[in-house]
Every structure is written in C-alpha cells, then in structure tokens.
Short mmCIF file of C-alpha atoms in Angstrom, two decimals:
data_model
loop_
_atom_site.label_atom_id
_atom_site.label_comp_id
_atom_site.label_asym_id
_atom_site.label_seq_id
_atom_site.Cartn_x
_atom_site.Cartn_y
_atom_site.Cartn_z
CA MET P 338 0.00 0.00 0.00
CA SER P 339 2.79 2.46 0.85
CA ARG P 340 4.25 2.12 -2.66
CA ARG P 341 1.07 3.46 -4.26
CA PRO P 342 1.01 7.09 -5.47
CA ILE P 343 -0.53 10.14 -3.83
CA GLY P 344 -3.39 11.65 -5.86
CA ILE P 345 -3.81 15.43 -6.08
CA PHE P 346 -6.59 17.31 -7.84
CA ASP P 347 -7.51 20.93 -8.48
CA SER P 348 -9.75 22.85 -10.85
CA GLY P 349 -6.74 23.93 -12.89
CA ILE P 350 -3.05 24.65 -12.50
CA GLY P 351 -3.12 26.22 -9.03
CA GLY P 352 -2.84 22.88 -7.26
CA LEU P 353 0.62 22.53 -8.77
CA THR P 354 1.75 24.77 -5.92
CA VAL P 355 0.70 21.94 -3.58
CA PHE P 356 2.26 19.33 -5.88
CA LYS P 357 5.56 21.23 -5.85
CA GLU P 358 5.69 21.45 -2.04
CA ILE P 359 4.75 17.78 -1.57
CA ALA P 360 7.44 16.72 -4.06
CA LYS P 361 9.95 18.81 -2.08
CA ILE P 362 9.02 17.48 1.36
CA LEU P 363 8.31 13.88 0.25
CA PRO P 364 10.81 13.20 -2.56
CA ASN P 365 10.27 9.42 -2.51
CA GLU P 366 6.54 9.58 -3.22
CA ASP P 367 4.94 8.88 -6.60
CA LEU P 368 2.44 11.63 -7.44
CA VAL P 369 -0.56 11.77 -9.78
CA TYR P 370 -2.03 15.21 -10.55
CA LEU P 371 -5.41 15.91 -12.13
CA GLY P 372 -6.22 19.44 -13.28
CA ASP P 373 -9.88 19.87 -14.23
CA THR P 374 -8.97 22.57 -16.73
CA ALA P 375 -12.13 22.10 -18.81
CA ARG P 376 -14.27 23.28 -15.88
CA VAL P 377 -12.04 25.86 -14.18
CA PRO P 378 -12.84 27.95 -12.15
CA TYR P 379 -14.72 26.16 -9.38
CA GLY P 380 -15.04 29.29 -7.27
CA THR P 381 -18.05 30.70 -9.11
CA LYS P 382 -20.01 27.43 -9.15
CA SER P 383 -22.59 26.04 -6.72
CA ALA P 384 -21.74 23.68 -3.89
CA ALA P 385 -23.68 20.87 -5.58
CA THR P 386 -21.78 21.30 -8.84
CA VAL P 387 -18.38 21.48 -7.15
CA THR P 388 -19.18 18.36 -5.12
CA ARG P 389 -20.18 16.48 -8.27
CA TYR P 390 -16.94 17.48 -9.98
CA ALA P 391 -14.90 16.51 -6.91
CA VAL P 392 -16.48 13.05 -6.75
CA GLN P 393 -15.68 12.52 -10.43
CA ASN P 394 -12.09 13.64 -9.86
CA VAL P 395 -11.56 11.22 -6.97
CA ARG P 396 -13.04 8.36 -8.99
CA PHE P 397 -10.54 9.10 -11.75
CA LEU P 398 -7.62 9.15 -9.30
CA LEU P 399 -8.74 5.85 -7.80
CA ARG P 400 -8.24 4.30 -11.22
CA GLU P 401 -4.59 5.28 -10.75
CA ASN P 402 -4.55 3.16 -7.56
CA VAL P 403 -3.78 6.09 -5.25
CA LYS P 404 -3.36 5.60 -1.50
CA LEU P 405 -4.33 9.14 -0.49
CA VAL P 406 -6.09 12.07 -2.16
CA ILE P 407 -5.19 15.72 -1.61
CA VAL P 408 -8.04 18.09 -2.47
CA ALA P 409 -5.73 20.89 -3.65
CA CYS P 410 -8.59 23.30 -4.19
CA ASN P 411 -10.01 25.53 -1.47
CA THR P 412 -13.49 25.68 -3.00
CA ALA P 413 -13.69 21.89 -3.28
CA SER P 414 -12.29 21.54 0.25
CA ALA P 415 -14.97 23.91 1.55
CA PHE P 416 -17.91 22.41 -0.33
CA ALA P 417 -17.06 18.76 -0.96
CA LEU P 418 -14.54 17.34 1.52
CA GLU P 419 -17.07 15.87 3.96
CA ALA P 420 -19.09 14.37 1.11
CA LEU P 421 -15.92 12.83 -0.30
CA ARG P 422 -15.06 11.30 3.06
CA ARG P 423 -18.52 9.72 3.23
CA GLU P 424 -18.24 8.43 -0.35
CA PHE P 425 -14.70 7.02 -0.41
CA ASP P 426 -12.81 4.71 1.93
CA LEU P 427 -9.32 6.22 1.78
CA PRO P 428 -7.55 9.10 3.50
CA LEU P 429 -8.48 12.53 2.12
CA LEU P 430 -6.87 15.83 3.02
CA GLY P 431 -8.13 19.29 2.10
CA VAL P 432 -6.26 22.58 2.20
CA ILE P 433 -8.39 24.54 4.67
CA GLU P 434 -7.38 22.94 7.98
CA PRO P 435 -3.66 23.13 7.15
CA GLY P 436 -4.09 26.80 6.25
CA VAL P 437 -5.88 27.47 9.53
CA THR P 438 -3.08 25.75 11.45
CA GLY P 439 -0.48 27.90 9.73
CA ALA P 440 -2.41 31.12 10.33
CA LEU P 441 -2.92 30.47 14.04
CA ARG P 442 0.75 29.63 14.43
CA SER P 443 1.72 32.91 12.76
CA VAL P 444 -0.44 35.01 15.11
CA ALA P 445 0.02 32.98 18.30
CA SER P 446 1.47 35.94 20.21
CA LYS P 447 -1.08 38.49 19.00
CA ASN P 448 -4.21 39.73 20.73
CA PRO P 449 -6.59 40.32 19.06
CA LYS P 450 -5.73 37.97 16.22
CA ARG P 451 -6.79 39.80 13.07
CA ILE P 452 -6.74 37.50 10.05
CA VAL P 453 -8.04 38.03 6.53
CA VAL P 454 -8.80 35.14 4.20
CA ILE P 455 -8.61 35.83 0.47
CA GLY P 456 -10.16 33.33 -1.90
CA THR P 457 -12.67 32.62 -4.61
CA GLU P 458 -16.29 33.69 -4.28
CA GLY P 459 -17.28 30.14 -3.37
CA THR P 460 -14.66 29.72 -0.65
CA ILE P 461 -15.43 33.08 0.96
CA ALA P 462 -19.20 32.57 0.77
CA SER P 463 -18.85 29.16 2.46
CA GLU P 464 -17.33 30.77 5.59
CA ALA P 465 -15.30 27.58 5.96
CA TYR P 466 -12.13 29.37 7.05
CA GLY P 467 -13.90 31.70 9.48
CA ARG P 468 -15.68 28.82 11.19
CA ALA P 469 -12.54 26.71 11.39
CA LEU P 470 -10.49 29.61 12.81
CA ARG P 471 -13.06 30.46 15.48
CA GLN P 472 -13.51 26.80 16.45
CA ARG P 473 -9.80 26.63 17.17
CA ASP P 474 -9.51 30.08 18.79
CA ASP P 475 -12.58 32.17 19.61
CA SER P 476 -10.46 35.33 19.94
CA VAL P 477 -9.81 35.42 16.20
CA ASP P 478 -11.21 38.35 14.24
CA ALA P 479 -11.53 36.79 10.78
CA LYS P 480 -12.61 38.55 7.60
CA GLY P 481 -13.01 37.18 4.10
CA VAL P 482 -12.35 38.96 0.81
CA ALA P 483 -13.29 37.38 -2.51
CA CYS P 484 -10.71 37.97 -5.25
CA PRO P 485 -12.23 36.18 -8.27
CA LEU P 486 -9.93 37.69 -10.90
CA PHE P 487 -6.82 36.23 -9.29
CA VAL P 488 -7.43 32.73 -10.69
CA PRO P 489 -7.62 33.77 -14.37
CA LEU P 490 -4.60 36.05 -13.88
CA VAL P 491 -2.60 33.11 -12.51
CA GLU P 492 -3.88 30.79 -15.23
CA GLU P 493 -2.53 33.32 -17.77
CA GLY P 494 0.84 33.41 -16.01
CA TRP P 495 0.37 37.09 -15.00
CA TRP P 496 1.78 36.72 -11.51
CA ASP P 497 3.72 39.92 -10.93
CA THR P 498 2.50 42.50 -13.41
CA GLU P 499 1.18 46.04 -13.18
CA VAL P 500 -2.32 44.79 -14.05
CA THR P 501 -2.21 42.17 -11.28
CA GLU P 502 -1.05 44.72 -8.71
CA LYS P 503 -3.86 47.12 -9.64
CA VAL P 504 -6.43 44.33 -9.30
CA ALA P 505 -4.97 43.28 -5.94
CA ARG P 506 -5.02 46.83 -4.60
CA THR P 507 -8.64 47.23 -5.69
CA TYR P 508 -9.60 44.11 -3.74
CA LEU P 509 -7.44 44.61 -0.66
CA ASP P 510 -6.49 48.23 0.05
CA GLU P 511 -9.47 48.94 2.33
CA THR P 512 -9.05 45.71 4.29
CA LEU P 513 -5.31 46.26 4.75
CA LYS P 514 -6.06 49.59 6.47
CA THR P 515 -7.72 47.70 9.35
CA GLY P 516 -4.44 46.48 10.87
CA LEU P 517 -4.06 42.80 10.00
CA GLU P 518 -1.65 40.27 11.44
CA ALA P 519 -2.03 37.53 8.83
CA MET P 520 -3.44 36.89 5.38
CA ILE P 521 -4.42 33.34 4.43
CA LEU P 522 -3.93 32.68 0.72
CA GLY P 523 -7.18 30.74 0.54
CA CYS P 524 -6.77 29.45 -2.99
CA THR P 525 -3.93 27.26 -4.24
CA HIS P 526 -3.46 29.61 -7.18
CA TYR P 527 -2.64 32.51 -4.87
CA PRO P 528 0.87 31.51 -3.67
CA LEU P 529 1.98 32.42 -7.18
CA LEU P 530 0.99 36.02 -6.38
CA LYS P 531 3.17 36.20 -3.26
CA GLY P 532 5.45 38.84 -4.74
CA THR P 533 2.56 41.18 -5.49
CA LEU P 534 0.68 40.42 -2.27
CA SER P 535 3.69 40.85 0.02
CA ARG P 536 4.49 44.18 -1.61
CA ILE P 537 0.93 45.40 -1.03
CA ALA P 538 0.49 43.96 2.48
CA GLY P 539 3.88 44.97 3.83
CA PRO P 540 6.23 43.19 6.23
CA ARG P 541 3.90 43.23 9.25
CA VAL P 542 1.32 40.92 7.62
CA ALA P 543 2.23 37.23 7.56
CA LEU P 544 1.26 35.53 4.31
CA VAL P 545 0.04 32.00 5.04
CA ASP P 546 0.70 29.66 2.11
CA SER P 547 -1.80 26.80 2.18
CA ALA P 548 0.36 24.83 -0.28
CA GLU P 549 3.29 24.69 2.15
CA GLU P 550 1.02 23.89 5.09
CA THR P 551 -0.78 21.14 3.18
CA ALA P 552 2.52 19.49 2.25
CA ARG P 553 3.50 19.41 5.93
CA GLU P 554 0.14 17.90 6.88
CA THR P 555 0.50 15.31 4.11
CA ALA P 556 3.78 14.11 5.59
CA VAL P 557 2.17 13.85 9.05
CA LEU P 558 -0.84 11.96 7.67
CA LEU P 559 1.33 9.44 5.79
CA GLU P 560 3.27 8.68 8.98
CA LYS P 561 0.07 8.36 11.00
CA GLU P 562 -1.52 5.98 8.48
CA GLY P 563 1.66 3.98 7.90
CA LEU P 564 1.63 4.92 4.23
CA LYS P 565 4.97 6.67 3.80
CA ASN P 566 7.02 5.25 0.93
CA SER P 567 10.43 4.22 2.19
CA SER P 568 11.67 3.15 -1.26
CA TYR P 569 14.51 5.17 -2.76
CA ALA P 570 13.54 4.44 -6.36
CA ALA P 571 13.17 7.48 -8.61
CA PRO P 572 9.62 8.83 -8.11
CA SER P 573 7.01 8.86 -10.87
CA HIS P 574 5.11 12.10 -11.53
CA LYS P 575 2.02 11.90 -13.74
CA PHE P 576 -0.12 14.80 -14.94
CA TYR P 577 -3.64 14.66 -16.37
CA VAL P 578 -5.88 17.49 -17.53
CA THR P 579 -9.41 17.65 -18.87
CA ASP P 580 -8.57 20.32 -21.47
CA SER P 581 -5.65 22.17 -23.12
CA PRO P 582 -2.58 20.13 -22.06
CA GLU P 583 -0.27 22.43 -24.04
CA ARG P 584 -1.32 25.49 -22.05
CA PHE P 585 -1.13 23.54 -18.79
CA GLN P 586 2.40 22.44 -19.65
CA ARG P 587 3.51 25.98 -20.52
CA VAL P 588 2.28 27.59 -17.28
CA GLY P 589 2.97 24.46 -15.22
CA SER P 590 6.63 24.56 -16.24
CA MET P 591 6.84 28.07 -14.81
CA ILE P 592 5.24 26.96 -11.52
CA LEU P 593 7.38 23.84 -11.07
CA GLU P 594 10.52 25.58 -12.35
CA ARG P 595 11.26 22.62 -14.58
CA THR P 596 10.05 21.39 -17.94
CA LEU P 597 6.61 19.82 -17.76
CA SER P 598 5.95 17.97 -21.01
CA ASN P 599 3.97 14.87 -20.05
CA ALA P 600 0.44 16.19 -19.35
CA HIS P 601 -2.19 13.92 -20.88
CA HIS P 602 -5.74 14.87 -21.86
CA VAL P 603 -8.43 12.70 -20.24
CA GLU P 604 -12.21 12.53 -20.08
CA ILE P 605 -13.69 12.11 -16.61
#
C-alpha cells in the first residue's frame, strides 16, 4: 500500500503549488495530478456542482490506484470534503485545515488575532475558514475577501505585473487599512501572487501559504496511516488534464521551475 502514489486534484493549475511542495518534502513519493482545466474555475459554481466534480475527480484518481487524495482546491475543500469522506474509503486531506493551522501559528502571540482570508467567491461565501479559525480560537477576528480575478490572472501566467497589482489593490487596500496580522492565501493559485501580495500587504502581515502547510500535513498523515514510501527508487510524476494540455504544460513549467511535457488529456 505504501508504494502506491498520492493523488492530487484541483480545478486547474493552481494545485501545482501543492504538488511542488509535496514533491519537495516527500521526494520518494509517486504523485498523480489531475487538473480539471475544462471546468475551471470552481469558485463561481454552486456547492452541488463542485461536489459532483470533486467526486468525479476522486473516482478518476482511484483508477490510478492512489493511497491518499489531496483536495488541492479551497473551493472543493470547503464544499465537498465531507461528502468525499462519506463516499470514499481512503484518507483525504483538504487545504483549509492546514491553512488554519499555519495562520494560528503565525499570530500565536497576538491579541486580538486579526486575520483576513482571500479566496474565490465560493470559498469566501462558504465561511469555511472563518468557522474553522473560530472553532480553534474564539479570539480570532476573521474577515473574508473574494478575489475572483486572481485565478484567471494566474492561469494566464500574469503573476507579478502592473495589471495584477492594480487588481490586488482594488480588492485589498481597504481591508489592509484595518491592521491585520495575517493573510491566508485561501486558494492554491494565490501563492503564485506572493510577490505582489507581500508588496501590497507589507512586512507586518504574515502571508500564510496553504500549499506549504498542506505538504507538511500530508507528511504527518502518511506517517500516521503507515503509508509513507520508504523506497529510494526514482519517483514517478504523472499529470492529467481535462482540457488544453499544451497550455497547462507551458504555465505548469513556470510553476514547477522545470520542464513539464507529459500532461495527458483525459475525459472524466
């Protein structure tokens, strides 16, 4: 069982930020990535639709004989994770709880703990982060800001441009005036905007990268479940997309900082 791959899915290319961090922390693990690029973005869709897509994605990954599935999409984690856990008998990890853990660690010495969550319309409307933060620490003052244009900007590879900075300032300038301690990047596309976001937020606001936190939690979960691969054979990395593999490979190569040329188109 431990020699089986880890499955990772997202609505598009953003989950490659999670893939990259997992590959760094767990270099012995085989990884299978599914980007549902035909139906991106998930953030503007209903909970029922996102859940249906998520179930289809997990079924596809199970055909790859995965031992664990990472829901590398905040919207799917917010809307579908519990349904997936009822439907499938294998470990599943979303990106919200790891992000919450990282945020609370970053503001542990603060009082009050002022945290903003930025994400898609679906993630922010779900209030999943706010509830999870307050369940863990009722002193948290949590706000949510939807930033729907960030996903298409990232998908275009426009990570640190004048246009992206103007969009980010339009979304965030008013909130940043309220005196924040931390900003949760509540979409796996958003770590690619760290340069722009850190410049706007300034050094006093901790940026919480859910991709890094999820990779750490993945390592913990593998140890807990006895699923960590102890083999030192060269790992296998597979990539599947539901549309436009060429575009996925072009932007994905930029994210992974290596040539990505083996993305295969699939129907799910």
